mmCIF file of C-alpha atoms in Angstrom:
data_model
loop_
_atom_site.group_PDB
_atom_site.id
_atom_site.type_symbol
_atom_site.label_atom_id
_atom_site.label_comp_id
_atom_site.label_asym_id
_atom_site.label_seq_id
_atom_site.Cartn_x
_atom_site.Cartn_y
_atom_site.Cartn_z
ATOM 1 C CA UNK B 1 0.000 0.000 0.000
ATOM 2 C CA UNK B 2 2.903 2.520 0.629
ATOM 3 C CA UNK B 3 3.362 2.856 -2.686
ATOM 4 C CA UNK B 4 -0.269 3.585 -4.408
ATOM 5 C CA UNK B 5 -1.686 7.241 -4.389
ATOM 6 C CA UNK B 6 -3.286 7.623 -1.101
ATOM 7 C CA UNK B 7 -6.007 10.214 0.074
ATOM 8 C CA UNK B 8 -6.168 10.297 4.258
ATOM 9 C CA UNK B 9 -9.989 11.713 5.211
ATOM 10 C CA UNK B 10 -9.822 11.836 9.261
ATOM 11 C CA UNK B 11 -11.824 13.610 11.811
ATOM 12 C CA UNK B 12 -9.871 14.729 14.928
ATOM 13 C CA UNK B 13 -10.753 16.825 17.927
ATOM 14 C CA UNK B 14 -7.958 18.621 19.888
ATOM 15 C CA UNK B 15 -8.993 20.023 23.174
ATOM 16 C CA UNK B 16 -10.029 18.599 26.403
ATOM 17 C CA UNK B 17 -10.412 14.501 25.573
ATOM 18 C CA UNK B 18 -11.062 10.912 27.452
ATOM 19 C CA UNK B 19 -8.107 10.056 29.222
ATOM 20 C CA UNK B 20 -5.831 11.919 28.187
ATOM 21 C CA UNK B 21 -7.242 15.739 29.030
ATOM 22 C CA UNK B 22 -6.270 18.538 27.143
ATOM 23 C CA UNK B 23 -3.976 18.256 23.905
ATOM 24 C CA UNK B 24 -3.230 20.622 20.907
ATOM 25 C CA UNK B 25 -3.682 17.897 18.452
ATOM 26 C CA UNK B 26 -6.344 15.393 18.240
ATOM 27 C CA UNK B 27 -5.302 11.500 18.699
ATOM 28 C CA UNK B 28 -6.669 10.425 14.928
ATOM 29 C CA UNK B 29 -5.025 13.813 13.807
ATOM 30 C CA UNK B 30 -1.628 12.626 14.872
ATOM 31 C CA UNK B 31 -2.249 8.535 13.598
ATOM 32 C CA UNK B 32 -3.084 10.083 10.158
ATOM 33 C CA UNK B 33 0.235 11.862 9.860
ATOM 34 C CA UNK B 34 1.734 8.905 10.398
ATOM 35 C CA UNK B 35 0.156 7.140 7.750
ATOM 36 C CA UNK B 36 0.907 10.374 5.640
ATOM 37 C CA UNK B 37 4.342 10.002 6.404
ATOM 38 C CA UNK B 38 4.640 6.515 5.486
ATOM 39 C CA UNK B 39 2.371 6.445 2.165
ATOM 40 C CA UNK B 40 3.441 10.320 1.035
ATOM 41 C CA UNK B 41 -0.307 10.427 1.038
ATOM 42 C CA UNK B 42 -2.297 13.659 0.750
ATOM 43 C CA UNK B 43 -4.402 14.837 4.166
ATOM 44 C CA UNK B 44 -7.971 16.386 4.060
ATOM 45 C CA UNK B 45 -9.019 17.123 7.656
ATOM 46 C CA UNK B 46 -13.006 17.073 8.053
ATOM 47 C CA UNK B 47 -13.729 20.113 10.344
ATOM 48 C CA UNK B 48 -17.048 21.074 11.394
ATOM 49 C CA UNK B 49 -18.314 24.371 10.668
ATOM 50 C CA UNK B 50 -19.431 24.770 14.017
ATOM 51 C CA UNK B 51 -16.462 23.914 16.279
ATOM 52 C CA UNK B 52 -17.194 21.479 19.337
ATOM 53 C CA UNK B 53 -16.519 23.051 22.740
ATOM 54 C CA UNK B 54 -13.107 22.785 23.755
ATOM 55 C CA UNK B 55 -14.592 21.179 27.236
ATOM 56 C CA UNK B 56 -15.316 17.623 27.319
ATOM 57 C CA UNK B 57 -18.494 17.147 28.927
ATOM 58 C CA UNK B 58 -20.350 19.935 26.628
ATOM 59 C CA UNK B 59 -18.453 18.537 23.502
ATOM 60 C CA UNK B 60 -20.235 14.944 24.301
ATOM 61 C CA UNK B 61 -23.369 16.725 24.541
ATOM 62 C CA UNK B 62 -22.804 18.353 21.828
ATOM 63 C CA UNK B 63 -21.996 15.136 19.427
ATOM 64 C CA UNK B 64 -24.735 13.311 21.321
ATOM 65 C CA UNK B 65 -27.610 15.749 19.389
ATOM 66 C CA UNK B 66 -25.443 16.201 16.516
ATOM 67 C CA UNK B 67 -25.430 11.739 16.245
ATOM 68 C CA UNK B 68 -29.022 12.040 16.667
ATOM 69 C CA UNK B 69 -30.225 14.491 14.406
ATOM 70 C CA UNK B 70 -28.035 13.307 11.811
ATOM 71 C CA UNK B 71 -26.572 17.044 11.865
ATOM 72 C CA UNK B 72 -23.188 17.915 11.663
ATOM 73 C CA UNK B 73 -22.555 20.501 8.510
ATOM 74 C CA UNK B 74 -18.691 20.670 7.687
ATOM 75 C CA UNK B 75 -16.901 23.934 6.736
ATOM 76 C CA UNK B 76 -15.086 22.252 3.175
ATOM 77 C CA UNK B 77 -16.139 18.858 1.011
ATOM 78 C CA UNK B 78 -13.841 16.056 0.535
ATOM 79 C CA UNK B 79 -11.864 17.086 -2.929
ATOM 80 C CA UNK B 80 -11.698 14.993 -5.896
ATOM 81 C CA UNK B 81 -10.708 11.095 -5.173
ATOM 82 C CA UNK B 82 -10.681 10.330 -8.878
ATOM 83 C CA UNK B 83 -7.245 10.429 -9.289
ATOM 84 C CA UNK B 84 -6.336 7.981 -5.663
ATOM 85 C CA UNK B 85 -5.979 4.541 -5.199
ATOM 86 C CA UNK B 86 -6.552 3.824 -1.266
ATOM 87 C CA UNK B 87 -8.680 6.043 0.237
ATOM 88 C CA UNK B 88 -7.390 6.229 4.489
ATOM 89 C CA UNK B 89 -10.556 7.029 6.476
ATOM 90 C CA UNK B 90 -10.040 7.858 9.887
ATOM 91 C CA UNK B 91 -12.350 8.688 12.962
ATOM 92 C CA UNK B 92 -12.065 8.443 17.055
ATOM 93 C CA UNK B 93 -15.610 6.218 18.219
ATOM 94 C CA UNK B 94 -18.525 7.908 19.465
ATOM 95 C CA UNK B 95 -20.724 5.699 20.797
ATOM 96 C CA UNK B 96 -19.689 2.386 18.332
ATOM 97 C CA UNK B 97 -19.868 5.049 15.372
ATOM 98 C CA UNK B 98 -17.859 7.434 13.650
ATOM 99 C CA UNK B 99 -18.575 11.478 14.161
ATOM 100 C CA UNK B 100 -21.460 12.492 11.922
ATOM 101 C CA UNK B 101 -19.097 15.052 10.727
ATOM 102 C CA UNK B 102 -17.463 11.955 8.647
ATOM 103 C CA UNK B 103 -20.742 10.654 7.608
ATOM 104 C CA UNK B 104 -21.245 14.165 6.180
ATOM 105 C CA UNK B 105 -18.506 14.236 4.044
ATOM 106 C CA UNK B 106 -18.363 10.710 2.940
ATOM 107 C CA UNK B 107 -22.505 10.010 2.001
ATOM 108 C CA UNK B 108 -22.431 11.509 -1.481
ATOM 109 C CA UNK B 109 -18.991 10.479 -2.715
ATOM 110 C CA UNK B 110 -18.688 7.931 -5.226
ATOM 111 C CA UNK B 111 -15.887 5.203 -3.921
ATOM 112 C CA UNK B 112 -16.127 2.842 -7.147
ATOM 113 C CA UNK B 113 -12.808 1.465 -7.502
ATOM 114 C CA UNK B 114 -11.406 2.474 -4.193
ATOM 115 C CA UNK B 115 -9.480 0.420 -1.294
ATOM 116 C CA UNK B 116 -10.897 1.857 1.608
ATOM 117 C CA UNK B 117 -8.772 0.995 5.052
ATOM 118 C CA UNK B 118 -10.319 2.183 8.525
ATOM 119 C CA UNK B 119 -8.354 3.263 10.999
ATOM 120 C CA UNK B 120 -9.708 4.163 14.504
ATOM 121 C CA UNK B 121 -8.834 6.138 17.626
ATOM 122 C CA UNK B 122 -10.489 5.011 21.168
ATOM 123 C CA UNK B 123 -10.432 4.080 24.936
ATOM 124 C CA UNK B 124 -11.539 0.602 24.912
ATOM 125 C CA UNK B 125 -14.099 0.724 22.189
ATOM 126 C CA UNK B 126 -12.097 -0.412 19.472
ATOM 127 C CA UNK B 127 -12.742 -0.214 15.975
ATOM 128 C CA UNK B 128 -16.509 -0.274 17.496
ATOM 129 C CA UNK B 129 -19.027 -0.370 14.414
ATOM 130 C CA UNK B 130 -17.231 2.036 11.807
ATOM 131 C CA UNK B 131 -15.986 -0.573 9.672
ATOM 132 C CA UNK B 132 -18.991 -1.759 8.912
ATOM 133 C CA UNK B 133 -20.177 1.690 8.990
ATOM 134 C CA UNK B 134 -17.998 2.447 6.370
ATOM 135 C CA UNK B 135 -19.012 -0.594 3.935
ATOM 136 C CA UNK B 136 -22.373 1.052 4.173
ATOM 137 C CA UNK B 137 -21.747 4.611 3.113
ATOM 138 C CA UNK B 138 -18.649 4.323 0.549
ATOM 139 C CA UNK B 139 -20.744 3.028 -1.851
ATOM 140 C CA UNK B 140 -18.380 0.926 -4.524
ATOM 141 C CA UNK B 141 -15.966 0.995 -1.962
ATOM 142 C CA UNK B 142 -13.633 -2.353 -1.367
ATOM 143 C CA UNK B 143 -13.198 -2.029 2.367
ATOM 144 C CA UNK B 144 -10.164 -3.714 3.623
ATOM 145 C CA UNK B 145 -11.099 -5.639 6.625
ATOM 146 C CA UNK B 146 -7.981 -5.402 8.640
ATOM 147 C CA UNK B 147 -8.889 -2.159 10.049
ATOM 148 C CA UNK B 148 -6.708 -0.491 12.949
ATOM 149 C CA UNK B 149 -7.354 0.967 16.520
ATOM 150 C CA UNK B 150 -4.874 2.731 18.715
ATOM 151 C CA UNK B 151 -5.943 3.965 22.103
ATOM 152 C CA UNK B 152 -5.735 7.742 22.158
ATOM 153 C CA UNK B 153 -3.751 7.514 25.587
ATOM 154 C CA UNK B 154 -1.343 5.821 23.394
ATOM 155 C CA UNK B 155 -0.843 7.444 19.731
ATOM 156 C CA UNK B 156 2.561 9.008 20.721
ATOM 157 C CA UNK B 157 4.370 5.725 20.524
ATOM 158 C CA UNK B 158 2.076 4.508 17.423
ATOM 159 C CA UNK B 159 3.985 4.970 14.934
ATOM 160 C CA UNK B 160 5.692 1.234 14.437
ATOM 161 C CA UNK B 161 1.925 -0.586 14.597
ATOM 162 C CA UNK B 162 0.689 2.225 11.941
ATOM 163 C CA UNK B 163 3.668 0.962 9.883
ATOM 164 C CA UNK B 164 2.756 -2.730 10.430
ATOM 165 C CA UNK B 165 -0.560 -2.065 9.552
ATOM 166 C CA UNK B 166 -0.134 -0.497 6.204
#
């Protein structure tokens, strides 16, 4: 995989998180530059247009009614994937799913010809249910089923399983 065109599409949250309190970059932010700097892949951060509070207990609350009301507007669209041949997609777990934010940007793109691989960020949930997730929105999508989870309270020393993994 290192050496086909790669596209990494990740949702990350800095701020106040589970575990491991307040950081300046979010966990899935920092496992996605890995796998940039291993492929050479190209990064498209899905952001939300409006920001999640930097507390942690009003962000959950937050992605609690934004998960149930299937709401979660992002500021940019995923670009073009015409022209890549693995498509990264990369989310911490909410609840067993991914942030709406990534169902957002992912519904209405056309994955025909694409190796999808999931990678996850967590603290115990695992790759919970976005995998599967994932089959069902990339539509056309092959979805690689060797998908990878790194706790967030343990990214910073990552980098070697990321590599193993691609």
């Amino acid at each position: 995989m290192k050496d086909k065109k790669s596209l990494i599409i990740y949702f990350s949250r800095a701020d106040e998180n589970y575990s491991v309190g307040y950081i300046d970059k979010g966990n899935t932010e920092v496992i996605a530059e890995y796998i940039r700097d291993i492929t050479g892949g190209d990064l498209f951060k899905v952001e939300p247009t409006n920001p999640y509070a930097k507390d942690y207990n009003t962000c959950i609350e937050e992605a609690k009614e934004r998960q149930a009301n299937h709401d979660a507007p992002i500021k940019e669209n995923v670009p073009d994937i015409s022209d890549y041949e693995v498509i990264y997609i990369g989310a911490p777990v909410y609840w067993g799913d991914m942030p709406e934010e990534m169902v957002t940007a992912l519904k209405d793109i056309d994955f025909t010809g694409k190796t999808v691989r999931v990678f996850t960020t967590h603290e115990g949930s695992g790759t919970g249910s976005i995998p599967s997730q994932v089959r069902n929105i990339c539509k056309g999508a092959d979805v690689d089923s060797n998908a990878l989870a790194i706790r967030g309270s343990s990214v910073s020393g990552a980098k070697n399983r990321v590599e193993d993994w691609i």
